[in-house]
Coordinates of C-alpha atoms and ligand atoms in Angstrom, one line a residue:
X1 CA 57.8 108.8 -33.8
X2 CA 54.3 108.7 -32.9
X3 CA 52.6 110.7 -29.9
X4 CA 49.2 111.8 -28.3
X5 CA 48.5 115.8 -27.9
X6 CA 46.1 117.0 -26.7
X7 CA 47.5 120.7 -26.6
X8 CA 46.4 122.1 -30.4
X9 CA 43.2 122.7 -32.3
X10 CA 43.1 121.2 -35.9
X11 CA 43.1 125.1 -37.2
X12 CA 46.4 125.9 -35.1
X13 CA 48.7 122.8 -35.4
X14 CA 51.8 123.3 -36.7
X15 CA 51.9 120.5 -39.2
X16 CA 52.4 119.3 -43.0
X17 CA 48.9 117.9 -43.0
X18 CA 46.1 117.0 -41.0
X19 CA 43.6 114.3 -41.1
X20 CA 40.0 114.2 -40.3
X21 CA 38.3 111.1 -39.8
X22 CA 34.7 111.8 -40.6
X23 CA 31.7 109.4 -40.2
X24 CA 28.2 109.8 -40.5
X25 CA 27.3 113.3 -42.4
X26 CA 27.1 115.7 -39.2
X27 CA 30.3 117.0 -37.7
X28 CA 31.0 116.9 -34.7
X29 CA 34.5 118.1 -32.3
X30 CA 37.4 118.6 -34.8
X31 CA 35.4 118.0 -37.8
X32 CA 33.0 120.7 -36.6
X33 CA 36.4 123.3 -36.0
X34 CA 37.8 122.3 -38.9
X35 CA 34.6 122.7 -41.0
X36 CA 34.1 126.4 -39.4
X37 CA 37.5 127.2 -40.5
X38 CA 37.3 126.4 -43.7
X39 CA 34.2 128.5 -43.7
X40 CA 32.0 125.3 -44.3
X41 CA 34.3 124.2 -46.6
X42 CA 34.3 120.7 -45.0
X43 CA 30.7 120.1 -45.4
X44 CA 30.0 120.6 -48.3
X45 CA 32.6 118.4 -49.8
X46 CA 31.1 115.6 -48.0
X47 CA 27.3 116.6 -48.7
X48 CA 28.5 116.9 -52.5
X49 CA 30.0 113.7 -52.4
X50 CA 33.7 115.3 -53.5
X51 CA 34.5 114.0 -50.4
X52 CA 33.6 110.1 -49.8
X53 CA 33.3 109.0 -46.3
X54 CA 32.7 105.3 -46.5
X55 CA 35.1 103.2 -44.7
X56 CA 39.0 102.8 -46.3
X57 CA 37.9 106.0 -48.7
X58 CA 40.4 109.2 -48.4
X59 CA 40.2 112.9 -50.0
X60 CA 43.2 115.0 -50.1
X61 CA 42.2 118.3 -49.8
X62 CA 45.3 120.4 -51.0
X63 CA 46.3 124.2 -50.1
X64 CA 43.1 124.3 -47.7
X65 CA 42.6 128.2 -46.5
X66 CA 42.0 128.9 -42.8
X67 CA 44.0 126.7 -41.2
X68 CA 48.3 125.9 -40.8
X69 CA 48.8 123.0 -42.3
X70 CA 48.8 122.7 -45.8
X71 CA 47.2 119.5 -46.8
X72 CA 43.6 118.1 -45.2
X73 CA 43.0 114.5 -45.8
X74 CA 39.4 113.2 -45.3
X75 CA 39.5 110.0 -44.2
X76 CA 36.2 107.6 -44.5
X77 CA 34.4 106.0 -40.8
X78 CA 31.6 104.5 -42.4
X79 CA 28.7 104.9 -40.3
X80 CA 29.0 103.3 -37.7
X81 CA 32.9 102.6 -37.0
X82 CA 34.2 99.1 -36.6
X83 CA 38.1 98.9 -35.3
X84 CA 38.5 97.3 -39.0
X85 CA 36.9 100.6 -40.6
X86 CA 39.2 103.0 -38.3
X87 CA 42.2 100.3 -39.3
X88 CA 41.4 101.1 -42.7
X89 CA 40.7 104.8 -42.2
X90 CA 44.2 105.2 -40.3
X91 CA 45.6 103.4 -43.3
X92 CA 44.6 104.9 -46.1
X93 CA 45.1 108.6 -44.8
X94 CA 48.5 107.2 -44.0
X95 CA 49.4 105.6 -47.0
X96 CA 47.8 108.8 -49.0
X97 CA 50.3 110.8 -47.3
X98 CA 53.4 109.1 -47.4
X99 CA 53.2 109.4 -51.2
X100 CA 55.3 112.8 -50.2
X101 CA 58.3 113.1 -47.5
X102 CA 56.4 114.9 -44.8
X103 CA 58.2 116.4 -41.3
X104 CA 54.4 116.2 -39.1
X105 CA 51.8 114.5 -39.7
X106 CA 48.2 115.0 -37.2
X107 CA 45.2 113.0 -37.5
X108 CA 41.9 113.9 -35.5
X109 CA 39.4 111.0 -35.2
X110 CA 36.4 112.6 -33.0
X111 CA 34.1 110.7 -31.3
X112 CA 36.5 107.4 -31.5
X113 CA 38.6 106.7 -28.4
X114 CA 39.9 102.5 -26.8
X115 CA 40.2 100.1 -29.0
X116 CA 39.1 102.1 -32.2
X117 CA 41.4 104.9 -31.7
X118 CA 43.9 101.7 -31.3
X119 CA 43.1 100.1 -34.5
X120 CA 43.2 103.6 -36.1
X121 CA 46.7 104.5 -34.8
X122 CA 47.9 100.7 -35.6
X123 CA 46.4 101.2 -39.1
X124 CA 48.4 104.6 -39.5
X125 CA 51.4 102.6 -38.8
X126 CA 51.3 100.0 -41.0
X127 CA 49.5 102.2 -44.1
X128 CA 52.7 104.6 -44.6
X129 CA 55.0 101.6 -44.6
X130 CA 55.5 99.6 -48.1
X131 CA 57.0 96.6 -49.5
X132 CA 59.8 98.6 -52.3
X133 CA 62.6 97.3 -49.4
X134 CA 65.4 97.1 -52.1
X135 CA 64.3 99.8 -54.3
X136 CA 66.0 103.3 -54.2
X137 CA 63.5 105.6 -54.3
X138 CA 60.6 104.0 -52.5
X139 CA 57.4 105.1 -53.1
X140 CA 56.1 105.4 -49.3
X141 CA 57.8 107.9 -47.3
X142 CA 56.7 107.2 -43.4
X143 CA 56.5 110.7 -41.8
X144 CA 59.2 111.9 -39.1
X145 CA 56.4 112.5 -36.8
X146 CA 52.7 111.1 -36.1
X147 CA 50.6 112.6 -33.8
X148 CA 47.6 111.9 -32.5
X149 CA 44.3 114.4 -31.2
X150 CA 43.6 112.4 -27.9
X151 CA 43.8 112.6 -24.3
X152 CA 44.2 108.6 -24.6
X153 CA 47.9 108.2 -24.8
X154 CA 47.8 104.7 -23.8
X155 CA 45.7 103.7 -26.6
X156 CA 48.2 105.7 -29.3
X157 CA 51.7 103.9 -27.2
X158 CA 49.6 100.6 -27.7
X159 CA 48.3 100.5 -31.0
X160 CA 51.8 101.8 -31.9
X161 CA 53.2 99.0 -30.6
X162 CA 50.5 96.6 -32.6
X163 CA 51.6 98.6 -35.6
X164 CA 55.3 97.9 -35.2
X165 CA 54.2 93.8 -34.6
X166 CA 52.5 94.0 -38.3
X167 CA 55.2 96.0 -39.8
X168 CA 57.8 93.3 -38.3
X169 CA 55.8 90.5 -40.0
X170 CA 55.2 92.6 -43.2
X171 CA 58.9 93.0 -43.6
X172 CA 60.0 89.0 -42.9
X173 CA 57.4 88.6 -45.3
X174 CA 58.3 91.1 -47.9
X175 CA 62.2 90.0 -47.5
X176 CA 63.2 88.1 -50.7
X177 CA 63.8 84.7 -50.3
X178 CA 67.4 84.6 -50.6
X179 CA 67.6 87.2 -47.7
X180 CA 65.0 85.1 -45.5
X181 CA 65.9 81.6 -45.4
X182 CA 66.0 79.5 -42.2
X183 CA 69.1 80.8 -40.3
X184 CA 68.7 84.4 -41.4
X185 CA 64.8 84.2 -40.2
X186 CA 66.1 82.6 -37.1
X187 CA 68.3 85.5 -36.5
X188 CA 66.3 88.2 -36.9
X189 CA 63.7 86.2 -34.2
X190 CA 66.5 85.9 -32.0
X191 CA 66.6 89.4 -31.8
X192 CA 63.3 89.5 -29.6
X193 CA 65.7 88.4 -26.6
X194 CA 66.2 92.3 -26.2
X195 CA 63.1 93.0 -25.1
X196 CA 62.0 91.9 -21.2
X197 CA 60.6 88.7 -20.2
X198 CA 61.6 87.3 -23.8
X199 CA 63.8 84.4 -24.5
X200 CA 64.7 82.9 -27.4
X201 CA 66.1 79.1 -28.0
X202 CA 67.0 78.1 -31.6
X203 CA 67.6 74.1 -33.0
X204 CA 70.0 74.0 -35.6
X205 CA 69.6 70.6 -37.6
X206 CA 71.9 68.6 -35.4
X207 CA 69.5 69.4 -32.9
X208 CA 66.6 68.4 -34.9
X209 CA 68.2 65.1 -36.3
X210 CA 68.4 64.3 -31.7
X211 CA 65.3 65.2 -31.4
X212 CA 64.3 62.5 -34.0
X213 CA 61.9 65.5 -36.4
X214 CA 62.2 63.5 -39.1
X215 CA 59.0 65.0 -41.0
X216 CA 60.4 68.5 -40.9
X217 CA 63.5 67.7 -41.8
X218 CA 62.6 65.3 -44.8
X219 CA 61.1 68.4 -46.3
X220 CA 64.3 70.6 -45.5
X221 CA 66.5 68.1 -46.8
X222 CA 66.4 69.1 -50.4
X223 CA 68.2 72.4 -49.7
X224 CA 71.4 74.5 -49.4
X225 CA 70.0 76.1 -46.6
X226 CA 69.9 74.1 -43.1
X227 CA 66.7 74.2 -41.4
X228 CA 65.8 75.6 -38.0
X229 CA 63.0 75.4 -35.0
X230 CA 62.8 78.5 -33.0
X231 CA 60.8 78.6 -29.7
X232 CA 60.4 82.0 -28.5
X233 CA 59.2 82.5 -24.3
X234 CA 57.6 85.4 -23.3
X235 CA 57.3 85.3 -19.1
X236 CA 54.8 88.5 -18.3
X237 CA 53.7 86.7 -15.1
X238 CA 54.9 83.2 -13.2
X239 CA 51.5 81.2 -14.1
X240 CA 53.7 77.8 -14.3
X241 CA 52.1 76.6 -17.9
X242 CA 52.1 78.9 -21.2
X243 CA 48.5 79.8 -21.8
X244 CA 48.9 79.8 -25.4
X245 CA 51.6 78.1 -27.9
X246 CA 51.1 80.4 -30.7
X247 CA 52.8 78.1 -33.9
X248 CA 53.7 78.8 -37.8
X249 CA 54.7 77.1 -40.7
X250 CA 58.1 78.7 -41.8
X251 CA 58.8 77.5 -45.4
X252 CA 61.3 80.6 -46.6
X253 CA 60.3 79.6 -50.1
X254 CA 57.9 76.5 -51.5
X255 CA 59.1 75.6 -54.7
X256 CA 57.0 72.6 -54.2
X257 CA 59.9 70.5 -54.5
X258 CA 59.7 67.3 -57.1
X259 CA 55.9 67.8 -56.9
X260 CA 57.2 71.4 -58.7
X261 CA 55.3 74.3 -59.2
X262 CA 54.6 76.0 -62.0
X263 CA 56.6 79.0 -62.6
X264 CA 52.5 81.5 -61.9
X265 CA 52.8 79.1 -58.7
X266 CA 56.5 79.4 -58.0
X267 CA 56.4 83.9 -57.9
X268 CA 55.2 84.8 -54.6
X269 CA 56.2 81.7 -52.4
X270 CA 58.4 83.6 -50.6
X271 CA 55.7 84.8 -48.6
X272 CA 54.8 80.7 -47.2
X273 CA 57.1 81.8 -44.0
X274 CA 54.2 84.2 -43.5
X275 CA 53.0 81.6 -40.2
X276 CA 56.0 82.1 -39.0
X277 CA 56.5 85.8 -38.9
X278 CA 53.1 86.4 -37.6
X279 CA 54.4 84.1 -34.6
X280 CA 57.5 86.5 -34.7
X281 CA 55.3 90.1 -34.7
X282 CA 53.2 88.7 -32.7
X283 CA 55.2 88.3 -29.6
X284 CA 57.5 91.5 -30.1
X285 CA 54.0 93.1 -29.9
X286 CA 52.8 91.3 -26.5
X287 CA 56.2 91.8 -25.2
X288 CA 56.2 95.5 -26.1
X289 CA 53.2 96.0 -24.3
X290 CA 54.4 94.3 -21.4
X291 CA 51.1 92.1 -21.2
X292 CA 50.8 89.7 -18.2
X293 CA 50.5 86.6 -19.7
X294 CA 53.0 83.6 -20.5
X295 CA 52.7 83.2 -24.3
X296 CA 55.4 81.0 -26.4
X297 CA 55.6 81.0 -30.2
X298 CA 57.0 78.0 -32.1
X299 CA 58.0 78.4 -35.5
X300 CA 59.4 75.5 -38.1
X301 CA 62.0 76.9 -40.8
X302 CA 62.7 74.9 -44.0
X303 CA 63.2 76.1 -47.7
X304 CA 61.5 73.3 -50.1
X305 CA 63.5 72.6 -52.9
X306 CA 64.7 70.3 -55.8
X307 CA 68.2 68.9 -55.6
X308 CA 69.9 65.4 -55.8
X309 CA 69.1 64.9 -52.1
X310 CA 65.4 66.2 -52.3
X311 CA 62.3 64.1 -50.5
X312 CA 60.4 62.1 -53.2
X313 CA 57.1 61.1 -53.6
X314 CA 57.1 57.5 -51.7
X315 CA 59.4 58.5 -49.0
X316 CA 57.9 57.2 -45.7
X317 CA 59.1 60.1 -42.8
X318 CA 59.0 59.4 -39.6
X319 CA 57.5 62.5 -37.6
X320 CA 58.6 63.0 -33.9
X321 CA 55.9 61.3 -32.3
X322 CA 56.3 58.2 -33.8
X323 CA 53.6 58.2 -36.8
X324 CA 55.5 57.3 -40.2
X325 CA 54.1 59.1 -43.1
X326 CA 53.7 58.4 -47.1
X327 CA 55.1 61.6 -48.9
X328 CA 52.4 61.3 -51.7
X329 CA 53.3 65.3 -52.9
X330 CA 56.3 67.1 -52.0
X331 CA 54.1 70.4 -52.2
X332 CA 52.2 69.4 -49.2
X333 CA 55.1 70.2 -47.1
X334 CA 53.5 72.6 -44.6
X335 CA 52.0 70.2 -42.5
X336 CA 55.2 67.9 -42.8
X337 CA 56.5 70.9 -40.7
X338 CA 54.4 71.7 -38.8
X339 CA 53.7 68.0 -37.6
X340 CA 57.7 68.0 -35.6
X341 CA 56.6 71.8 -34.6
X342 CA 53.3 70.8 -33.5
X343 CA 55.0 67.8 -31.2
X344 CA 57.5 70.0 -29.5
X345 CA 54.6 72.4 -28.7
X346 CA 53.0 69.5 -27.2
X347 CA 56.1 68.9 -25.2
X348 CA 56.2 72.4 -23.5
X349 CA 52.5 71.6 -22.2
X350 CA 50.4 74.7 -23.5
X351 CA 46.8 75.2 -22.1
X352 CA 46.0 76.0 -25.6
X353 CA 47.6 76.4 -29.1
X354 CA 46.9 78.1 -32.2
X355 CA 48.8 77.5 -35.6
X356 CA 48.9 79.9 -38.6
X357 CA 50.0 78.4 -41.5
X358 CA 49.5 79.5 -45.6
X359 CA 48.8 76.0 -46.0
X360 CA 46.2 75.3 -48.8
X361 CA 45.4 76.7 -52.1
X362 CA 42.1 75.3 -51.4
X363 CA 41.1 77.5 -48.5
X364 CA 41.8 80.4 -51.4
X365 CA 39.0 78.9 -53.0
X366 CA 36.9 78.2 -50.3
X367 CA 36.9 81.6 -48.6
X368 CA 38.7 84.1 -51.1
X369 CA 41.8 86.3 -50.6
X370 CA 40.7 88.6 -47.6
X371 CA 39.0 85.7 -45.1
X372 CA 41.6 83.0 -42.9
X373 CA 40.2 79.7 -42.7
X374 CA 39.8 78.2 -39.1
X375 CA 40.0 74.8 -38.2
X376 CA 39.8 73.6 -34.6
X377 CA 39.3 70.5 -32.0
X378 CA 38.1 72.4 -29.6
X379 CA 34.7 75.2 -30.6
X380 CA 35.1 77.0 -27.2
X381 CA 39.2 78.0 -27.9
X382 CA 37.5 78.7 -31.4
X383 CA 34.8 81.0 -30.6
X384 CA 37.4 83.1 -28.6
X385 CA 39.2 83.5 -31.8
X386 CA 36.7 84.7 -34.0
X387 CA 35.1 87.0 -31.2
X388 CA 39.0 88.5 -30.7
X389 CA 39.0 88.5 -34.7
X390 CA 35.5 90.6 -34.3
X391 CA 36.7 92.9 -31.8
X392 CA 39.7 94.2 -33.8
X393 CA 37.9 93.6 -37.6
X394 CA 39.9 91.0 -39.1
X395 CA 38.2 88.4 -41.2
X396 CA 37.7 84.6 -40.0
X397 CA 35.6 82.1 -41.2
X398 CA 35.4 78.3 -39.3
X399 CA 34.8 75.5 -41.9
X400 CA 34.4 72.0 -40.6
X401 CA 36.5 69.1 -39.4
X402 CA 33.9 66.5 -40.5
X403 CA 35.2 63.0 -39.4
X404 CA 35.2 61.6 -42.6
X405 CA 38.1 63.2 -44.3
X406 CA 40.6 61.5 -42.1
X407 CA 40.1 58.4 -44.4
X408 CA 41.3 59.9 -46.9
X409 CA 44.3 60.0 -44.8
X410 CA 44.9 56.8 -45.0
X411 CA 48.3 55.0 -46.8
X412 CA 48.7 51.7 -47.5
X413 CA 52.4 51.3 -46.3
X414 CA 52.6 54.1 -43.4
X415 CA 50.9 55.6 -40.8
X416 CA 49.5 58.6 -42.7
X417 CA 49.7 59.8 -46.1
X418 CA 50.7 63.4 -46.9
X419 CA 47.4 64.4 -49.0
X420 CA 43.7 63.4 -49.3
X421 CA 42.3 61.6 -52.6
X422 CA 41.4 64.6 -54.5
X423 CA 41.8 68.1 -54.3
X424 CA 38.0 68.5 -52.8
X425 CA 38.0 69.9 -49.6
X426 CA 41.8 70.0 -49.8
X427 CA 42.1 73.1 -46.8
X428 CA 40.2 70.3 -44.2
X429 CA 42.4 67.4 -45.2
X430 CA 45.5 69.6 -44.7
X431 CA 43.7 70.2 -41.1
X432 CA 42.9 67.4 -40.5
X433 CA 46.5 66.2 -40.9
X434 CA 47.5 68.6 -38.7
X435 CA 44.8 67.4 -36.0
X436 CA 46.8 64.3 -35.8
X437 CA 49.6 66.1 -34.2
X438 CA 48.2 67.8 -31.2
X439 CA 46.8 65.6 -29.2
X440 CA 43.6 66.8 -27.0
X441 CA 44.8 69.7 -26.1
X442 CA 42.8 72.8 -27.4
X443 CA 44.0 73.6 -30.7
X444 CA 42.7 76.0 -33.6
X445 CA 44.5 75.7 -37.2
X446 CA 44.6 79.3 -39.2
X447 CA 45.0 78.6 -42.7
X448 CA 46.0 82.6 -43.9
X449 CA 47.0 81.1 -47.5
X450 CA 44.8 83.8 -49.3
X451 CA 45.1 87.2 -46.9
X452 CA 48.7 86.6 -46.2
X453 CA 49.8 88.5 -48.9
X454 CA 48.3 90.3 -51.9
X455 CA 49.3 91.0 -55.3
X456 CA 48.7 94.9 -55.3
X457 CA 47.8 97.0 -52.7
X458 CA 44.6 98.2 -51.2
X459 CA 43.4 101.8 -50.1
X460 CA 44.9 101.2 -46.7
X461 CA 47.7 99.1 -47.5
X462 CA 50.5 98.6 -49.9
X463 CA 50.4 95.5 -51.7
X464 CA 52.6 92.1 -50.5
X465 CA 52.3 90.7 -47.0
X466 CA 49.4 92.1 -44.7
X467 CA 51.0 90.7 -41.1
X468 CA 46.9 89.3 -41.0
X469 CA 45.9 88.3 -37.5
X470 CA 49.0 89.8 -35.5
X471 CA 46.2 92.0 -33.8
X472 CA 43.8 89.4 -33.6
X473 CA 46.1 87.1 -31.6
X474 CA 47.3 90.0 -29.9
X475 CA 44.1 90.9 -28.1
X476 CA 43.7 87.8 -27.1
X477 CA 47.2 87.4 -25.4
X478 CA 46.5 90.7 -23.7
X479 CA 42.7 89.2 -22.8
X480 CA 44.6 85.9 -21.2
Ligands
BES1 N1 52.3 77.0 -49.7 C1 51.3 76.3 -50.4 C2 49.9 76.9 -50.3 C3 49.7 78.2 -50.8 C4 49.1 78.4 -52.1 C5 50.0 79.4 -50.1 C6 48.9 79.7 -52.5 C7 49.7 80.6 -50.5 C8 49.2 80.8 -51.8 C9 51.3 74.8 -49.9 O1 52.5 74.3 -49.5 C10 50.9 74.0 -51.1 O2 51.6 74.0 -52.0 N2 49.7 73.3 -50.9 C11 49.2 72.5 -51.9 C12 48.7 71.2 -51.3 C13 48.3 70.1 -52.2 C14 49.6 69.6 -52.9 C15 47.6 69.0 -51.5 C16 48.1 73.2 -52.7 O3 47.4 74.0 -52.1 O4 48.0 73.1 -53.9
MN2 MN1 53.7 73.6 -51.0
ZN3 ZN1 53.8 75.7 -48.8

């Protein structure tokens, strides 16, 4: 349960622990209150440097006298706060609590209100939950109660709400593989038809075979598990046209298929549904806050496997809008996938579409493990992604869709071929693929291969999926 009060002074609150958000060196509000009842105490852990106040940085300050509760934690601003550094500051004071079960929680964040105190509350959400989902005794213990020191109770319900989106895609994410796979996914997306304005229509692979996606399901046909293609409508208003087809690649686990991975390569592909259950946070969090927009999310589910009845390499597909396509490596499945997901989106006539995808290796050596790769035919739809990415701090860098990488897309017996020539540039090639399969409408490719999910966890965060850009696309559903 998380709530705004307004009612109690930082000395006075009955609660476990508090948490100050400090930035810059003078106090100000809470910070100032709390630092008179500690007697000063405050300051001069911060002026000593005890107390570190850069961005993502938390001190816990135990058995604190002058005040009720019995735990302080200092969480870092930075100087200047972005809504990444009070993401990170909500986080991290989150996470450092819910090392212990705690009853009441209250964090105090002067001087930050809107979309900060937003991104701080969404952060505080997502920091105290973890990724142990099958152990026994979990490590992170989210407390009974959150509350929040503002008058702004909208910004608390709604970047509750954005929290709860993450967590949702965190979780999918996090599932093991053999508790995610295709129809298990699809059910827990199908669960979204609770909520109001939200629909849900799921093709089973009957479906698929009539609707002729034969590059999906030449990639599904190698396993146990049947595939599935979930659309998900969410109707805030009556404009007659979806303003944005928000589309992800679903693979519940890449093996790589005959084109096998190495076992290093094999360990964390559970996470390669992560497209997909950003599509799947994504809405529960629009729908949540009731945002007037018409939004649908489209998501391909396959598991790529090795069997007597897998794809091979030579295998000519034939995708759903006709183009036949050389399967040169069965590891480049993603946009096999997404091609058939791509074409139904194009179907339900979208004024704009963005796909996220952990498609490439490459674009983790391009750009890292913290920065999504964007591709796009169309700069303007582009630039409103990064600005949205800005506004809420997540990290998005464009690379290009130079013309001269669709030769490489050339086969000699098909339509298209599945991979470029080399593995240069491999993240554009996999984009440029993908351009193939959306026509002119306005279209921007997210390759989230590297922030998707991480090894071990961050200040803020535990380690394994991040949901990465459920809050971008978020602020710009509610901005459409
Ligand atoms: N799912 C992988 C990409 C990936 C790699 C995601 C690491 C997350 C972390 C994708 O299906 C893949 O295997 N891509 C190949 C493409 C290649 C065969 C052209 C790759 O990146 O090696
Ligand atoms: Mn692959
Ligand atoms: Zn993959």
């Amino acid at each position: 349960m998380i709530t705004a009060t307004t009612s109690e002074s930082i000395k006075d609150i009955q609660a476990d622990a508090v948490v100050i958000g400090i930035s810059g060196k003078t106090l100000t509000g809470a910070a100032a209150e709390l630092n008179e009842a500690t007697q000063g105490g405050l300051q001069s852990l911060i002026d000593s440097e005890k107390a570190k106040t850069g961005s993502g940085k938390v001190t816990s300050w135990l058995e604190p006298q002058g005040i009720q509760a019995s735990t302080i934690v200092i969480a870092g601003l930075g100087e200047q706060p972005t809504a990444g550094d009070c993401y990170k500051a909500g986080g991290a004071a989150a996470k450092a609590l819910a090392g212990t079960k705690l009853d009441t929680v209250a964090f105090y964040f002067p001087g930050i209100d809107g979309v900060l105190l937003e991104s701080a509350v969404a952060g505080s959400v997502v920091g105290c939950t973890g990724q142990e989902l099958h152990k026994e005794k979990p490590s992170l213990h989210p407390p009974n109660q959150i509350l929040w020191a503002t008058g702004d109770g909208a910004a608390v319900n709604a970047g509750t709400k954005i929290g709860d989106g993450v967590n949702l895609t965190r979780e999918l994410v996090n599932q093991p593989p053999n508790y995610i796979y295709p129809e298990s996914f699809a059910n827990r997306a199908a669960e979204l038809a609770e909520l109001e304005n939200v629909t849900v229509e799921i093709w089973d692979k009957e479906k698929l075979l009539a609707e002729n996606c034969g590059s999906l399901l030449g990639v599904a046909q190698g396993s146990d598990f049947d595939p599935r293609l979930v659309i998900l409508r969410y109707q805030g208003n009556n404009s007659e046209n979806p303003s944005m087809a928000i589309v992800g690649k679903g693979v519940t686990y890449d093996s790589g298929g005959l084109s096998l991975k190495p076992s290093d390569g094999q360990k964390t592909m559970k996470c390669d549904m992560a497209g997909a259950a950003t599509v799947v946070g994504t809405i529960k969090s629009i729908a949540e806050l009731g945002s007037p927009c018409h939004i649908i999310g489209l998501v391909g589910l396959v598991e790529n496997m090795i069997s007597g009845n897998s794809y091979r390499l030579g295998d000519v597909l034939t995708s759903r809008n006709g183009k036949t396509i050389e399967v040169l490596n069965t590891d480049a499945e993603g946009r096999l996938v997404l091609a058939d997901v791509l074409d139904v989106t194009l179907g339900l006539k979208p004024d704009r579409i963005v796909d996220l995808a952990t498609l490439t290796g490459a674009c983790c050596v391009a750009l890292g493990l913290d920065i999504a790769g964007l591709f796009t035919n169309n700069q303007s739809w582009c630039d409103q992604i990064i600005e949205s990415a800005a506004e809420v701090g997540e990290e998005v860098w464009q690379l290009p869709m130079t013309k001269h990488f669709s030769e490489q897309l050339k086969s000699k017996v098909a339509d298209l071929r599945n991979i470029g020539a080399g593995r240069w540039g491999g993240a554009i090639t996999a984009a440029k693929f993908l351009e193939e399969f959306v026509d002119s409408t306005p279209w921007t490719h997210i390759d989230i291969a590297g922030p998707a999910f991480a090894d071990s966890a961050k200040s803020y965060i535990d380690g394994g999926a991040s949901g990465t850009m459920v809050r971008t696309l978020v602020n710009i559903a509610r901005g459409l």
